Short mmCIF file of C-alpha atoms in Angstrom, two decimals:
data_model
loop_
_atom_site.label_atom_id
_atom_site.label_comp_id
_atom_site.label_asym_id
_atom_site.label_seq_id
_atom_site.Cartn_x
_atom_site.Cartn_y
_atom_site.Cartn_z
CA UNK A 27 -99.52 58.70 -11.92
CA UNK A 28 -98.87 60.30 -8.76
CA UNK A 29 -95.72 61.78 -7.45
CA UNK A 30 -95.38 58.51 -4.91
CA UNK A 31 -96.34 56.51 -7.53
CA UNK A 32 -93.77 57.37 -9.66
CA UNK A 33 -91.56 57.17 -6.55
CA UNK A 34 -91.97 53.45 -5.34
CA UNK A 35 -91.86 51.89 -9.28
CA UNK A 36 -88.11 53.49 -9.28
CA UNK A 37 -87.08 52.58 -5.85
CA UNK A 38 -88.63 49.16 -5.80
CA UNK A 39 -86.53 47.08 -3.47
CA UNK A 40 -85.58 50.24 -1.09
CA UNK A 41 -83.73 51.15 -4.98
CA UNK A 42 -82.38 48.08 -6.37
CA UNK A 43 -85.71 47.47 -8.45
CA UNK A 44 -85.68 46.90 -11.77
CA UNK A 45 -86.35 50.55 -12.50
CA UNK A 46 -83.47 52.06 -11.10
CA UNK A 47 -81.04 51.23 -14.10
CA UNK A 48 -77.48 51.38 -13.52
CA UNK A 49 -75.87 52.84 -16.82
CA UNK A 50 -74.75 56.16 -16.90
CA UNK A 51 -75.38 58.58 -20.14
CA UNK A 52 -73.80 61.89 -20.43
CA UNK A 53 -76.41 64.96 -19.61
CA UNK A 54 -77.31 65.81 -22.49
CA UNK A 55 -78.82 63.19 -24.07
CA UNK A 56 -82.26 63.57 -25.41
CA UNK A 57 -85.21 63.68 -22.85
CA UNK A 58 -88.81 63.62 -24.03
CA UNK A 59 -92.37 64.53 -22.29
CA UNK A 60 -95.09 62.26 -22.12
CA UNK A 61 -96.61 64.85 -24.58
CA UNK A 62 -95.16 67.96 -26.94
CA UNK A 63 -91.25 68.82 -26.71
CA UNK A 64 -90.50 70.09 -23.58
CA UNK A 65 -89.30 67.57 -20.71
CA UNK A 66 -91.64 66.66 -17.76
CA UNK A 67 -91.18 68.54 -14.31
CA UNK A 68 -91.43 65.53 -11.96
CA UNK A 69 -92.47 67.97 -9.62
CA UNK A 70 -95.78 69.65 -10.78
CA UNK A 71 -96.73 66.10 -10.56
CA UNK A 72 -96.88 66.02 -7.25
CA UNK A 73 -96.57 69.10 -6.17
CA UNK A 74 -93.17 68.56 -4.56
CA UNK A 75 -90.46 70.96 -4.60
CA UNK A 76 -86.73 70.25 -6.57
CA UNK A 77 -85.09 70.28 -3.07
CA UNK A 78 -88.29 67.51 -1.39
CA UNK A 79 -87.31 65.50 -4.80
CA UNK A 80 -83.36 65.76 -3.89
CA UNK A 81 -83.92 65.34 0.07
CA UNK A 82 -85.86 61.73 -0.99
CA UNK A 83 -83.24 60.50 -4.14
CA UNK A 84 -80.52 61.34 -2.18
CA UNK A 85 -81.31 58.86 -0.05
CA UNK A 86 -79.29 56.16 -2.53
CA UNK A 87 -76.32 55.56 -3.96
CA UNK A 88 -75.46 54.88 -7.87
CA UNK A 89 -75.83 51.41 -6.44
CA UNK A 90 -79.18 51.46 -5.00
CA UNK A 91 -78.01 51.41 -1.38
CA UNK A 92 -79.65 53.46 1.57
CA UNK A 93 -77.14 56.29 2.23
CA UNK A 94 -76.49 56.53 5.95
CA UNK A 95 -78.76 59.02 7.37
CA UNK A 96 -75.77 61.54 8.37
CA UNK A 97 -74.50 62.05 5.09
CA UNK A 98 -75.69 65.08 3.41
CA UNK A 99 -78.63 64.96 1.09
CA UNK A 100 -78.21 66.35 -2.96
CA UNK A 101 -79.08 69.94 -3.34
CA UNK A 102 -81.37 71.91 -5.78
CA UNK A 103 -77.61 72.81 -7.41
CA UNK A 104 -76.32 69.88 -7.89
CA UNK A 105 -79.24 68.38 -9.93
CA UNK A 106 -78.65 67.45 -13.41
CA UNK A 107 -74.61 66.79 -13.14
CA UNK A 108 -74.91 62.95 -14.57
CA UNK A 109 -78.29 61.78 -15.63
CA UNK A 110 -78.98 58.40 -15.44
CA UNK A 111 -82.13 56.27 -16.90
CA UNK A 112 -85.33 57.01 -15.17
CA UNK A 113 -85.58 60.81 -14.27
CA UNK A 114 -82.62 60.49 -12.21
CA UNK A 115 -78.49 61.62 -11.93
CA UNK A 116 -75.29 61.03 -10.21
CA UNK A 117 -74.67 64.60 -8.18
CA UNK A 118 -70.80 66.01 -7.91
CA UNK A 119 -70.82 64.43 -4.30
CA UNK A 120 -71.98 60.90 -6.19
CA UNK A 121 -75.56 60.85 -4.45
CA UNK A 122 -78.29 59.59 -6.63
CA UNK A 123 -80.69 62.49 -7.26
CA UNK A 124 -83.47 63.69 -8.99
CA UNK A 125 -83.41 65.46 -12.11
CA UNK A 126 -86.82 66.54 -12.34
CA UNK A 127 -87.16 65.18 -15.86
CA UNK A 128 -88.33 61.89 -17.12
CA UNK A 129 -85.73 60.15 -19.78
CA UNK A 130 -87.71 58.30 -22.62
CA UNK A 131 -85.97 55.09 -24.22
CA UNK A 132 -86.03 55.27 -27.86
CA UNK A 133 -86.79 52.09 -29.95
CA UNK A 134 -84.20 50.89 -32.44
CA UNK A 135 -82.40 54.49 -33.58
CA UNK A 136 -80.47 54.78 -37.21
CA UNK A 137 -78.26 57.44 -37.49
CA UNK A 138 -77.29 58.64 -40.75
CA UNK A 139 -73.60 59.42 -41.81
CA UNK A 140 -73.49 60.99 -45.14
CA UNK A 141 -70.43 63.23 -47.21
CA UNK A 142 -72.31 66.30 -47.40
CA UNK A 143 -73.15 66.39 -43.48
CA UNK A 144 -72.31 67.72 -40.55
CA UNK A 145 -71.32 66.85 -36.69
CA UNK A 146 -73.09 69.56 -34.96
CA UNK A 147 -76.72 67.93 -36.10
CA UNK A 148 -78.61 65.13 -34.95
CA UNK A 149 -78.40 62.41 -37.46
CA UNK A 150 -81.53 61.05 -36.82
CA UNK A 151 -82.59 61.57 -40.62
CA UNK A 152 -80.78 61.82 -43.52
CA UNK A 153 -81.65 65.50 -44.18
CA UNK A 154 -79.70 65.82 -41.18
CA UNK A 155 -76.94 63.71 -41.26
CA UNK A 156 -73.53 63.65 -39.43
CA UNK A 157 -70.28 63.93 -41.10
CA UNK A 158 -68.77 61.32 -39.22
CA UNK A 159 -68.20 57.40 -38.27
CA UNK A 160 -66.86 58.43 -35.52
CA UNK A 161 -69.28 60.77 -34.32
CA UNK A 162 -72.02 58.64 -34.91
CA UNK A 163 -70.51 56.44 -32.78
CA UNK A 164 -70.30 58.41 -30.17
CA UNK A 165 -74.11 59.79 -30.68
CA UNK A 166 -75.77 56.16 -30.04
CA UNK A 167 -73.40 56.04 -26.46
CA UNK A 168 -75.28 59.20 -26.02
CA UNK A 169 -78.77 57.97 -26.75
CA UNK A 170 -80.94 56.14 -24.17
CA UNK A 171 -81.06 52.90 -26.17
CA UNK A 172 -81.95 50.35 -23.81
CA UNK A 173 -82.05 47.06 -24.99
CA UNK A 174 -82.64 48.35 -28.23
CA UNK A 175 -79.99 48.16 -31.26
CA UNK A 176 -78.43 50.99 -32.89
CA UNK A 177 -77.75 51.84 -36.69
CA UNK A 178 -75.10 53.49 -38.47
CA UNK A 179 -76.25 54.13 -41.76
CA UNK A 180 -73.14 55.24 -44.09
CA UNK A 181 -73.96 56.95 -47.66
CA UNK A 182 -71.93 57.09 -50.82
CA UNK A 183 -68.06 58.18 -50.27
CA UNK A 184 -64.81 57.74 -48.80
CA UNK A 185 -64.76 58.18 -44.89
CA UNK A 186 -61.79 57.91 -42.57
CA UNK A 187 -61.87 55.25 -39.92
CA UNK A 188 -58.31 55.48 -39.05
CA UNK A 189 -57.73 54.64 -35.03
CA UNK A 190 -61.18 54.16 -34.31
CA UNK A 191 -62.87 51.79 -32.01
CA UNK A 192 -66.32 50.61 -32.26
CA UNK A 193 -67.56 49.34 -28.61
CA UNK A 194 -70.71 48.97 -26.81
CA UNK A 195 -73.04 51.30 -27.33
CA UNK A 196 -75.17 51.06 -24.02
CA UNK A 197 -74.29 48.83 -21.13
CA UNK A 198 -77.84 47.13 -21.21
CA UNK A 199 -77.50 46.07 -25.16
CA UNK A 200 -74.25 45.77 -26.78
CA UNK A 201 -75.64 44.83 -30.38
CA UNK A 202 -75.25 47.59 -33.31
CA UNK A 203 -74.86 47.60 -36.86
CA UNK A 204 -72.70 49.81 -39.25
CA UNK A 205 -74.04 49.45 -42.73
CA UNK A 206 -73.33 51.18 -46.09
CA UNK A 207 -74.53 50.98 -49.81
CA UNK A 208 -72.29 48.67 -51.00
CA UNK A 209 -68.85 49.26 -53.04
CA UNK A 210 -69.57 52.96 -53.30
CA UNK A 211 -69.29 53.36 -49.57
CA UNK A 212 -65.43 53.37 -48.68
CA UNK A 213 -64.22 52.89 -44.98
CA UNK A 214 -60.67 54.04 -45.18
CA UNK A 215 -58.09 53.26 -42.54
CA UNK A 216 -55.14 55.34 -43.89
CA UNK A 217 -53.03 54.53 -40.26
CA UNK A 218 -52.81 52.77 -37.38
CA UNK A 219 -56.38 50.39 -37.89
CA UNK A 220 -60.05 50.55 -37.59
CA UNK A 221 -61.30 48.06 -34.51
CA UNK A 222 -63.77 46.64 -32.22
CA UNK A 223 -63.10 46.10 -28.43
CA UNK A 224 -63.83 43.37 -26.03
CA UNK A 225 -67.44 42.75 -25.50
CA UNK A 226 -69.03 44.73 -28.35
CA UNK A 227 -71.21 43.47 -30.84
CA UNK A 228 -71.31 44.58 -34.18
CA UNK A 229 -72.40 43.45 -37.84
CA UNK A 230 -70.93 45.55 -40.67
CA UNK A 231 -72.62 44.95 -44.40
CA UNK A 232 -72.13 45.94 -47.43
CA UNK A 233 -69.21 48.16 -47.63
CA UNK A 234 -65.94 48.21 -48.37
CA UNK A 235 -62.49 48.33 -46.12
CA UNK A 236 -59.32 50.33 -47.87
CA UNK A 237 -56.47 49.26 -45.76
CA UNK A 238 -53.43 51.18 -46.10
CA UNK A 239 -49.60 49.66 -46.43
CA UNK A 240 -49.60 48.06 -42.98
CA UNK A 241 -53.04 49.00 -41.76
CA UNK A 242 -55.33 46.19 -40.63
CA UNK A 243 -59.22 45.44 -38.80
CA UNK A 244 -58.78 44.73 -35.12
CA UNK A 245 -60.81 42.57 -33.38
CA UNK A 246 -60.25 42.81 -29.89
CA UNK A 247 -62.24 40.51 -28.23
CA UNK A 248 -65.76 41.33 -29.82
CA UNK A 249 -68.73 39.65 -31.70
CA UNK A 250 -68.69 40.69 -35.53
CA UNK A 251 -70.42 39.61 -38.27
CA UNK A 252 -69.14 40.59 -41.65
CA UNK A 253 -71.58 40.47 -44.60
CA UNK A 254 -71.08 41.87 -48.39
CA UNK A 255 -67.69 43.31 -47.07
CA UNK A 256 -64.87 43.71 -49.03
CA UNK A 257 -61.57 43.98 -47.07
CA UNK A 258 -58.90 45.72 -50.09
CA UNK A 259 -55.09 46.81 -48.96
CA UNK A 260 -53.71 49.31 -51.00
CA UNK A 261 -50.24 48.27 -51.78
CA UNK A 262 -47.98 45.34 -49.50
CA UNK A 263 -48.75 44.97 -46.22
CA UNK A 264 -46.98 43.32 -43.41
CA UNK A 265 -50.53 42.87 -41.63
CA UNK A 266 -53.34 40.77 -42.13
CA UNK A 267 -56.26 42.03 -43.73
CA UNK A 268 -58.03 41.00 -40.47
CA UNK A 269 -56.94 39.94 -37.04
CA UNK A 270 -59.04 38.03 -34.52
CA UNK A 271 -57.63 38.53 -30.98
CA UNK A 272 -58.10 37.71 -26.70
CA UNK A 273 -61.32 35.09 -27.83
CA UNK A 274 -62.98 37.26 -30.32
CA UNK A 275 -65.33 36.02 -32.83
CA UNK A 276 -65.68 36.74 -36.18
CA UNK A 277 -68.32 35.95 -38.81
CA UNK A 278 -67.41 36.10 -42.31
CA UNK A 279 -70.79 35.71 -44.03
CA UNK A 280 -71.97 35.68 -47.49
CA UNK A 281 -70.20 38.07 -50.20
CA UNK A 282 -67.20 38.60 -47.96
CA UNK A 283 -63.97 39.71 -50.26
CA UNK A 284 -60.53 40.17 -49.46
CA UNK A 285 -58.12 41.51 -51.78
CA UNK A 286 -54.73 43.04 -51.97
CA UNK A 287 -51.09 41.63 -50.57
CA UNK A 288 -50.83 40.99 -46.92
CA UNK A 289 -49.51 38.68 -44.44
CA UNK A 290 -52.59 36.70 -44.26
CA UNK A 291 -56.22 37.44 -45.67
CA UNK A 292 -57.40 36.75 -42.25
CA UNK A 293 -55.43 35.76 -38.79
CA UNK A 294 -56.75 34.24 -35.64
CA UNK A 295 -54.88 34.29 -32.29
CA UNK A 296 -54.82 34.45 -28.81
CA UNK A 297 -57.87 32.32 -28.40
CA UNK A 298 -59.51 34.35 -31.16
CA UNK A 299 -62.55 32.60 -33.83
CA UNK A 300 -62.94 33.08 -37.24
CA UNK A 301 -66.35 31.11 -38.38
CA UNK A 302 -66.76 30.94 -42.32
CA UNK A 303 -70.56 31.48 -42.74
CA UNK A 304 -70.95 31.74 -46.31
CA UNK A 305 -69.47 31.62 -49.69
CA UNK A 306 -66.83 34.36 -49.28
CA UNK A 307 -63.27 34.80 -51.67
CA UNK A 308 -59.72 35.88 -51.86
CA UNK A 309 -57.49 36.90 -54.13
CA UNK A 310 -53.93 38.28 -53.10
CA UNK A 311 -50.54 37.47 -52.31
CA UNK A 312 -49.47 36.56 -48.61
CA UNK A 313 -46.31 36.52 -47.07
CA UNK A 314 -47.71 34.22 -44.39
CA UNK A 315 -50.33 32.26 -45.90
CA UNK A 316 -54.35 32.93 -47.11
CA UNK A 317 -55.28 32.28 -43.79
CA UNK A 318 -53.26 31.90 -40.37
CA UNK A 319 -54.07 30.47 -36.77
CA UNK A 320 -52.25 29.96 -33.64
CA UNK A 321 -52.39 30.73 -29.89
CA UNK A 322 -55.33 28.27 -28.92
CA UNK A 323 -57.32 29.88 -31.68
CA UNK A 324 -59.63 28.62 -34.37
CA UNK A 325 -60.42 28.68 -37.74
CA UNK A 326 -64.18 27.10 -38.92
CA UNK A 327 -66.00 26.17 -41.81
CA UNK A 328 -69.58 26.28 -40.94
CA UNK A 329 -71.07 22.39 -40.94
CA UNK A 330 -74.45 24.00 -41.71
CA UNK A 331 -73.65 25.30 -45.26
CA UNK A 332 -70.41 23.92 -46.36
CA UNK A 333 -69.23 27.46 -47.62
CA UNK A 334 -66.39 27.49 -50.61
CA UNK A 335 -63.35 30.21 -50.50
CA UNK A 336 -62.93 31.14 -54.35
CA UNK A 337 -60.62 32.98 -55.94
CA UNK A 338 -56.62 32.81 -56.71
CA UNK A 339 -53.82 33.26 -53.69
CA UNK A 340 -50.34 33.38 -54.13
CA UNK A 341 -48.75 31.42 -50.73
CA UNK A 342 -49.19 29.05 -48.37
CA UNK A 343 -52.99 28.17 -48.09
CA UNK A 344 -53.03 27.88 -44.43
CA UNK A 345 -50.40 28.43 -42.09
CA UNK A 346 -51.28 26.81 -38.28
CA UNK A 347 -49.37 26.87 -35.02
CA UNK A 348 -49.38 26.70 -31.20
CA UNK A 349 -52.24 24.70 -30.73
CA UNK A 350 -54.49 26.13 -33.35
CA UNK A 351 -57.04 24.54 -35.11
CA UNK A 352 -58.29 25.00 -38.52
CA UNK A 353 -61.41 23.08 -39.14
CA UNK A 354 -62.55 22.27 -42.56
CA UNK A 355 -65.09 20.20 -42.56
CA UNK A 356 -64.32 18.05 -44.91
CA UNK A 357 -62.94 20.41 -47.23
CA UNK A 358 -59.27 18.70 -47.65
CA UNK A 359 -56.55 20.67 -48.00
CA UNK A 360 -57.45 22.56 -50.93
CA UNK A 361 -60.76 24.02 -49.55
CA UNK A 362 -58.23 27.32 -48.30
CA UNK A 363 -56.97 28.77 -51.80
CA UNK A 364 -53.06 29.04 -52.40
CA UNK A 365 -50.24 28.38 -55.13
CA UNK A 366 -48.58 26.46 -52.30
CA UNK A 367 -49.55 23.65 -49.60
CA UNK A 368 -50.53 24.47 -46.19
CA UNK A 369 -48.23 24.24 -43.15
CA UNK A 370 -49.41 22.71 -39.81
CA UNK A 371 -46.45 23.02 -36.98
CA UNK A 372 -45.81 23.28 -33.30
CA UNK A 373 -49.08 21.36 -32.37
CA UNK A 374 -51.27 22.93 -34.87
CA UNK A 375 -53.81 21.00 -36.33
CA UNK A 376 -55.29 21.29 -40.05
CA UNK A 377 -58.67 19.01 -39.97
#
């Protein structure tokens, strides 16, 4: 395609076409030629020079506006400061140029987190893995994703969570999924807790959760799905095992565990959901009760499967409050496991 070609599909609409995308990824993500290794010069396709290129992008704004014509126009020096999808960046004086190389979207991308590996590498494999949660994280923000979902694949061992927060990944797709192999792969939140902020999407799988004394899962106002987790507190903990938080939803699907001595095994509040999927259990002792709910929040037992909570809880089986609402679905008061009855108070309601 021709140099004009390329042009008018990323300024359709004078720039506010659909190829102009608006998320901004940090310069040195990966770019990628049409062919081989090294990144396409958008200017031997046309024969146009870096500074025709910058006189034309820097035309627009981040926002796809027409700059007024006696603003100055990006420069062959300021090229490259923020790239953004499509060939193009943000300059130091915010002007939308170009960056003379075309930025490839990759399909669905697993990165690989593994005990023997290292930060400085790639991930992309697990011959070259990271060291990291954390760092993985951060590598799919870096990766031109698109609408595509993003992997965290975690390997056999212990790794420390403590403090982090999983968001979105891109701004176009905010679905990813953190996965391990099973009870050999630890998450370990050792302070503060390990969370999820507003808007993200996650599912986490088969893995397991060592909470410290007073260490908990935040869900801030995200979309999880828990599957095969096991959520264990080392020692007594004034904290639930899970909080749900500012309308968050959370997804406690099939194999779910949660064991140890907490306030609650999981807490809703603050408009937050917890939705029982499948056939999960608890076994502990809470200071609160097996499960808690308050704040406008809610507590549901999918109609779909009926799921069970098994296991043996020492407590209240259900403490709700402030206009909760814990939803069994016909499950009577015994479908929440505890030594004692629930408690329902201060316009809570226990269906």
């Amino acid at each position: 395609m021709s140099f004009p070609g390329i042009f008018r599909r990323l300024f359709e609409k004078d720039g506010a076409g659909p190829r102009l995308r608006k998320e901004i990824i940090p310069p040195h993500a990966d770019t990628h030629a049409a062919e081989g290794d090294d990144p396409l010069d958008l200017a031997a396709l046309g024969g146009a020079s870096a500074e025709e290129l910058a006189a034309l992008a820097g035309r627009f704004d981040a926002g796809g506006k027409v700059l007024p014509a006696h603003l100055p126009v990006a420069t062959k020096a300021a090229l490259g400061a923020v790239r953004i999808g499509g060939g193009l960046s943000v300059t130091a004086q915010g002007l939308l140029s170009a960056s003379c190389l075309i930025q490839s979207r990759r399909a669905a991308t697993t990165l690989y987190v593994r005990a023997d590996g290292n930060d400085s590498r790639d991930g992309l494999t697990a011959q070259a893995s990271l060291k990291t949660v954390r760092r993985a994280y951060l590598r799919l923000k870096e990766l031109d994703l698109g609408n595509f979902e993003g992997v965290i694949d975690v390997g056999a061992g212990t790794f420390d969570v403590s403090g982090l927060e999983l968001g979105r990944t891109t701004l176009s797709s905010p679905r990813a999924t953190l996965r391990g192999q099973g009870a050999a792969t630890v998450l370990n939140v050792s302070s503060g807790y390990f969370g999820f902020t507003v808007s993200s999407w996650w599912r986490i799988e088969n893995l397991k959760i060592l909470l410290a004394k007073d260490t908990f899962v935040n869900n801030m106002g995200a979309y999880l799905t828990f599957a095969k987790t096991t959520f264990a507190v080392s020692g007594v903990s004034t904290e639930p095992h899970l909080s749900t938080t500012f309308s968050g939803v959370t997804n406690l699907d099939s194999g779910c565990a949660f064991t140890g001595s907490s306030s609650c095994a999981a807490n809703a509040d603050a408009g937050g959901v917890v939705r029982i999927l499948g056939n999960i259990s608890v076994n502990g002792v809470f200071s609160l009760a097996t499960m808690s709910c308050g704040g406008g929040s809610v507590i549901r037992r999918a109609e779909a499967t009926l799921p069970t909570i098994s296991g043996t809880s020492t407590g209240c089986r259900y403490n709700v409050g402030a206009n909760g609402v814990i939803q069994s679905v016909g499950g009577g008061p015994s479908w929440i496991p505890g030594s004692k009855a629930g408690v329902a108070a201060n316009g809570g309601i226990y269906i």
